[in-house]
Tab-separated table of N, CA and C in Angstrom:
chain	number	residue	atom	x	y	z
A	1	UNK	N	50.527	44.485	66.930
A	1	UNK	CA	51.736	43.760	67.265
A	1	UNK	C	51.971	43.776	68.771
A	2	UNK	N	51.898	44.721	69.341
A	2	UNK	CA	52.188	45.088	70.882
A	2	UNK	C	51.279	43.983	71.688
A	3	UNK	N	49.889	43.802	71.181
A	3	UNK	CA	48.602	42.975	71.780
A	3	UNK	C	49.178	41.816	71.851
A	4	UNK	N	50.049	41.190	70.306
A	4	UNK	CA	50.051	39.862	70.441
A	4	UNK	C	51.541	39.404	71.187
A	5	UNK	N	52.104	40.465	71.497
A	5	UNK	CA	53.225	40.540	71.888
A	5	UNK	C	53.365	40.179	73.244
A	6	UNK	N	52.002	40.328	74.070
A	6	UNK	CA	51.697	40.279	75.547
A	6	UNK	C	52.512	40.783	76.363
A	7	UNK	N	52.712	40.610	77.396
A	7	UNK	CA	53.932	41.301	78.387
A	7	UNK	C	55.065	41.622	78.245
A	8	UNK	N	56.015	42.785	77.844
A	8	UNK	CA	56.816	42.712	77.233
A	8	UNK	C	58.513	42.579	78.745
A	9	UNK	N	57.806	42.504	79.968
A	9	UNK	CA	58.755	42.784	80.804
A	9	UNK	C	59.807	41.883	81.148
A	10	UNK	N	60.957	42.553	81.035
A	10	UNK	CA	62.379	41.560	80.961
A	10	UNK	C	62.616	40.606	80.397
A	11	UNK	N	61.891	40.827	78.708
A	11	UNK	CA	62.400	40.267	77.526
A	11	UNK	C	63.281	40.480	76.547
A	12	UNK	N	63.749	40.059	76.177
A	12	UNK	CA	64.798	40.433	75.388
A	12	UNK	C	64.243	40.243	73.612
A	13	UNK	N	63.678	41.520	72.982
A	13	UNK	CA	63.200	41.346	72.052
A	13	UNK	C	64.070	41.587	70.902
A	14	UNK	N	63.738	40.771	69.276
A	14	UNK	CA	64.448	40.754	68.755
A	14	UNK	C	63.257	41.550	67.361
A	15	UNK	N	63.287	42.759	66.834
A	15	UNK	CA	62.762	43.237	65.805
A	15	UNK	C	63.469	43.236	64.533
A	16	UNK	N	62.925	41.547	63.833
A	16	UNK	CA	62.975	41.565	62.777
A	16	UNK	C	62.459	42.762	61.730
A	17	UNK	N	62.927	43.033	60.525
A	17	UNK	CA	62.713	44.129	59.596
A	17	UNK	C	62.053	45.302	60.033
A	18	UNK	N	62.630	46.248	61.007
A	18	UNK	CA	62.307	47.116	62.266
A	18	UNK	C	62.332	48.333	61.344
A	19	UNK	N	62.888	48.546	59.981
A	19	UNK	CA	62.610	49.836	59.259
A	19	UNK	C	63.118	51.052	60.413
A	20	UNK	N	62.256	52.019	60.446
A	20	UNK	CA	62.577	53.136	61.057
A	20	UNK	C	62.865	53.293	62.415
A	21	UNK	N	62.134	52.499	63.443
A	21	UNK	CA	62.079	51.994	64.608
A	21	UNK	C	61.014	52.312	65.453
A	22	UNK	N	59.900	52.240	64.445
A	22	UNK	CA	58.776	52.424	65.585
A	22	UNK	C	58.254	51.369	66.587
A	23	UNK	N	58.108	50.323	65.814
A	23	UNK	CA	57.904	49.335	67.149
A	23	UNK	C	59.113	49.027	67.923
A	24	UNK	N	60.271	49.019	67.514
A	24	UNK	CA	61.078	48.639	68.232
A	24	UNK	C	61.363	50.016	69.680
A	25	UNK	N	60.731	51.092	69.445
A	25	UNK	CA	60.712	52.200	70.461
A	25	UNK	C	59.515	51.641	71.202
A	26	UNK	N	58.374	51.375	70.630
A	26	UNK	CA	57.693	51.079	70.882
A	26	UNK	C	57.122	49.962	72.411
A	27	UNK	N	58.283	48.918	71.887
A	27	UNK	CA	58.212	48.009	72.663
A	27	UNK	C	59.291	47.591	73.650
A	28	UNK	N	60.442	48.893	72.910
A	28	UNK	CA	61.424	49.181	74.371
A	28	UNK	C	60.453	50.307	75.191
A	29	UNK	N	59.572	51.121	75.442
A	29	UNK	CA	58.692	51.819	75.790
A	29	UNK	C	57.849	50.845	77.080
A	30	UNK	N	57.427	49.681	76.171
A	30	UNK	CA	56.359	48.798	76.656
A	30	UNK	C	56.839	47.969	77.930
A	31	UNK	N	58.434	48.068	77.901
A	31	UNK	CA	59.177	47.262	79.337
A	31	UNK	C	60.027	46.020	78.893
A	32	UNK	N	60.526	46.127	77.622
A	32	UNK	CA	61.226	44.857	77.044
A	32	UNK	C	62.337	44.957	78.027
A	33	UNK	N	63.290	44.361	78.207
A	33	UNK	CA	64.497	44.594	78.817
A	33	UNK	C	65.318	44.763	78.070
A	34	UNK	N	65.466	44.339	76.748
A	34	UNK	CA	66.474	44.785	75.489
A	34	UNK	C	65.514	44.863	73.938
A	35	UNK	N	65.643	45.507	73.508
A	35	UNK	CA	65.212	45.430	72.050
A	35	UNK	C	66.528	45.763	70.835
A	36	UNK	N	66.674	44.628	70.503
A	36	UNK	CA	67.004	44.526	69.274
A	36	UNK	C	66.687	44.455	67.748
A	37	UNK	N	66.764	45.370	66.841
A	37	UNK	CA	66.828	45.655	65.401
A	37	UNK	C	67.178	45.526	64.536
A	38	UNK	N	66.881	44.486	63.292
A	38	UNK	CA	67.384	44.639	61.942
A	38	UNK	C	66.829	44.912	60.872
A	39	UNK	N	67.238	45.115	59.620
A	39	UNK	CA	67.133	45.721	58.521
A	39	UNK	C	68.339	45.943	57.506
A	40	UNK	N	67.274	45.584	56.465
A	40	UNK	CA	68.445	45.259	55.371
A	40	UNK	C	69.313	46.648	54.829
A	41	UNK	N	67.927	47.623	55.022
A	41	UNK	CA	68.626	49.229	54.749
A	41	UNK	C	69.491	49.870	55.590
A	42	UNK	N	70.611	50.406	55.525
A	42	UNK	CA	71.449	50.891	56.433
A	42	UNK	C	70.622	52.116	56.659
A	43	UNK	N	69.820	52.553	55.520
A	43	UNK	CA	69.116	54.479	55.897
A	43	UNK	C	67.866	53.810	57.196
A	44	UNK	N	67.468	53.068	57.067
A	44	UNK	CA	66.404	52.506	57.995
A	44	UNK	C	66.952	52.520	59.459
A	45	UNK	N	68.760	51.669	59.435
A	45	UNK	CA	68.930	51.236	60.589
A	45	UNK	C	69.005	52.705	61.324
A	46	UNK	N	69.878	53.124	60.540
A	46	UNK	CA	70.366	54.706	60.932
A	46	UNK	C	69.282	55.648	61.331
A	47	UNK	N	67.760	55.768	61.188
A	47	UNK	CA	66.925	56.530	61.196
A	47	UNK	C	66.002	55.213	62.732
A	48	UNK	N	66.199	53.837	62.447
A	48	UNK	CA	65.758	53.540	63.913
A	48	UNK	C	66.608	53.466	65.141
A	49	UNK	N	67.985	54.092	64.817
A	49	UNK	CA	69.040	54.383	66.002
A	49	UNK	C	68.477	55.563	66.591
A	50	UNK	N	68.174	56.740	66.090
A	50	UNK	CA	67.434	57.863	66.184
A	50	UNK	C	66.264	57.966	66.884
A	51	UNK	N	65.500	56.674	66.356
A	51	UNK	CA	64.219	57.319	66.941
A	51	UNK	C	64.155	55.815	68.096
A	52	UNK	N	65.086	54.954	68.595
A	52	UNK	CA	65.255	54.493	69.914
A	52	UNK	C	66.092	54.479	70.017
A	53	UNK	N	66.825	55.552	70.784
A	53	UNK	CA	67.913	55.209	71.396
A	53	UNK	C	68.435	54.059	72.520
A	54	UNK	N	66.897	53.490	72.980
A	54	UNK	CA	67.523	52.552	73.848
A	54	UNK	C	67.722	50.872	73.166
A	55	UNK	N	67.429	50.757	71.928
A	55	UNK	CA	67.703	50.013	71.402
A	55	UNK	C	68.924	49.637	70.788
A	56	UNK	N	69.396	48.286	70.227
A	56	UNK	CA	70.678	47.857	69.499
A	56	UNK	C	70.118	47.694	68.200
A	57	UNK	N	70.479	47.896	67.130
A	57	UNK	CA	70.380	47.849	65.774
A	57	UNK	C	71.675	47.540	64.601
A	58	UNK	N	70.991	46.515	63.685
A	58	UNK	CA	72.047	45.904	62.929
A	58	UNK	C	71.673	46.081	61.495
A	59	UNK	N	72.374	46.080	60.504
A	59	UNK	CA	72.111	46.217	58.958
A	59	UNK	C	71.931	44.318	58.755
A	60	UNK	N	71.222	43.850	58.704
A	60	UNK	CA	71.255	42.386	57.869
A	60	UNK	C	70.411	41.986	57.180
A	61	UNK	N	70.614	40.833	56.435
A	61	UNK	CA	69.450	39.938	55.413
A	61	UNK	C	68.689	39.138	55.893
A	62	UNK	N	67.783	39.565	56.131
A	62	UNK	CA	66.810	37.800	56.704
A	62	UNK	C	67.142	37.358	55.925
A	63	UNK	N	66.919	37.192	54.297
A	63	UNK	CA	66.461	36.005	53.136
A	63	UNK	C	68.400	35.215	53.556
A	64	UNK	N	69.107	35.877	54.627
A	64	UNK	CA	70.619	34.851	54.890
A	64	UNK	C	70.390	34.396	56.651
A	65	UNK	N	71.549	33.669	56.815
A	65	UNK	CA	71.442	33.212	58.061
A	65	UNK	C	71.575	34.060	58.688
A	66	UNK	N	71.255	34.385	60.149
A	66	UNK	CA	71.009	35.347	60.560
A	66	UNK	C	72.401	34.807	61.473
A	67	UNK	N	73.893	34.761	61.626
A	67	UNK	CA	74.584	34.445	62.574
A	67	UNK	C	74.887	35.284	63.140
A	68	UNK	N	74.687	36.397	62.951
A	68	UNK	CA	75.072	37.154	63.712
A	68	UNK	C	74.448	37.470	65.652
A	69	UNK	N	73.864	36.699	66.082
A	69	UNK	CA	73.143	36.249	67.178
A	69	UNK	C	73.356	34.988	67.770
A	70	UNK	N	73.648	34.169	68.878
A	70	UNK	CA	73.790	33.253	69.153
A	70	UNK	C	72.456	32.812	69.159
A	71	UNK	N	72.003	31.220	69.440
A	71	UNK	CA	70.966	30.665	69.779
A	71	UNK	C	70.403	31.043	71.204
A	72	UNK	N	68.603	31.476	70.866
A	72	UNK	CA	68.262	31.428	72.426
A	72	UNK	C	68.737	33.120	72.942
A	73	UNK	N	69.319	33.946	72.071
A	73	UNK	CA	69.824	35.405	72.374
A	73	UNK	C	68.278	35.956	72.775
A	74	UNK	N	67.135	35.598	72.299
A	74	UNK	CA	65.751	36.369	72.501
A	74	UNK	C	64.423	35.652	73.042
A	75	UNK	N	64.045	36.415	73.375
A	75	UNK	CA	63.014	35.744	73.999
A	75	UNK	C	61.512	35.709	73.328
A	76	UNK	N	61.849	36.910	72.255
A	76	UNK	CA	60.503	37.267	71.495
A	76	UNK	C	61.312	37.655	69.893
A	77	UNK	N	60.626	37.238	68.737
A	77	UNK	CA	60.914	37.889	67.660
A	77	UNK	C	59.893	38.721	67.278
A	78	UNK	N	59.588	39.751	66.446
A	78	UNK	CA	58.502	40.300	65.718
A	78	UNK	C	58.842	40.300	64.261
A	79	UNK	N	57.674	40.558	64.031
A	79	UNK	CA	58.068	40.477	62.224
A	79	UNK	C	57.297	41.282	61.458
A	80	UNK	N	56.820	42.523	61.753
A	80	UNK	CA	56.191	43.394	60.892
A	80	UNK	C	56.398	43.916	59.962
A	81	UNK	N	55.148	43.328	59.012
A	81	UNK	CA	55.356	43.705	57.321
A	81	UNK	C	56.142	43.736	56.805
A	82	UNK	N	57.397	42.581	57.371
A	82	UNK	CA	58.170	41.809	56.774
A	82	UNK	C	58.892	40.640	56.220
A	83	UNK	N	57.817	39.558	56.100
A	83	UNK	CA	57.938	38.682	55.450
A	83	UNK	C	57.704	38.039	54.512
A	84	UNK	N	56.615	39.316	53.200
A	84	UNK	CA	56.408	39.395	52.590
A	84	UNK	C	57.111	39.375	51.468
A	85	UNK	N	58.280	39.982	52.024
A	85	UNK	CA	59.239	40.211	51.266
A	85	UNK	C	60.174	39.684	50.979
A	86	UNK	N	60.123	38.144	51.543
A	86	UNK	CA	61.294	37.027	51.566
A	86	UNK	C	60.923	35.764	50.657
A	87	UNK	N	61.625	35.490	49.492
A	87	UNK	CA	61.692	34.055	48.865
A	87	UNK	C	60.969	32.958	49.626
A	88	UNK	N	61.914	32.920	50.556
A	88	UNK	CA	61.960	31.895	51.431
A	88	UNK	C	61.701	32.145	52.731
């Protein structure tokens, strides 16, 4: 993910289904300028607040609209081993 992710500097990343928060440490690590987190599990969000603290993290549904973000808020999404898991 990090490879295809390319340069991560003074981006504002958005980690779709971020689970525990390894990439999202990961790639606040790598030089993002913000990394942002969601997940549908609150035990997930709560355990990737922990393990990045320099990240923002939210409880939500992909399979719903995601409004909670304006348009254009990111510059990068990721989506690890999580879209498997969506209807739609």
């Amino acid at each position: 993910m990090l490879a295809l992710a390319g340069d991560l500097t003074g981006l504002r990343v958005l980690d779709a289904g971020c689970a525990a928060g390894h990439l999202a440490r990961l790639l606040a690590e790598g030089g993002a300028a913000s990394v942002t987190g969601i997940d549908i599990s609150a035990a997930m969000v709560a355990l990737a607040r922990e393990r990045c603290p320099a990240g923002t993290f939210h409880r939500a549904d992909l399979a719903a609209p995601l409004d909670l973000f304006e348009d254009g808020a990111f510059d990068l999404v990721t989506a690890s081993l999580v879209l498997h898991y969506l209807a739609d």
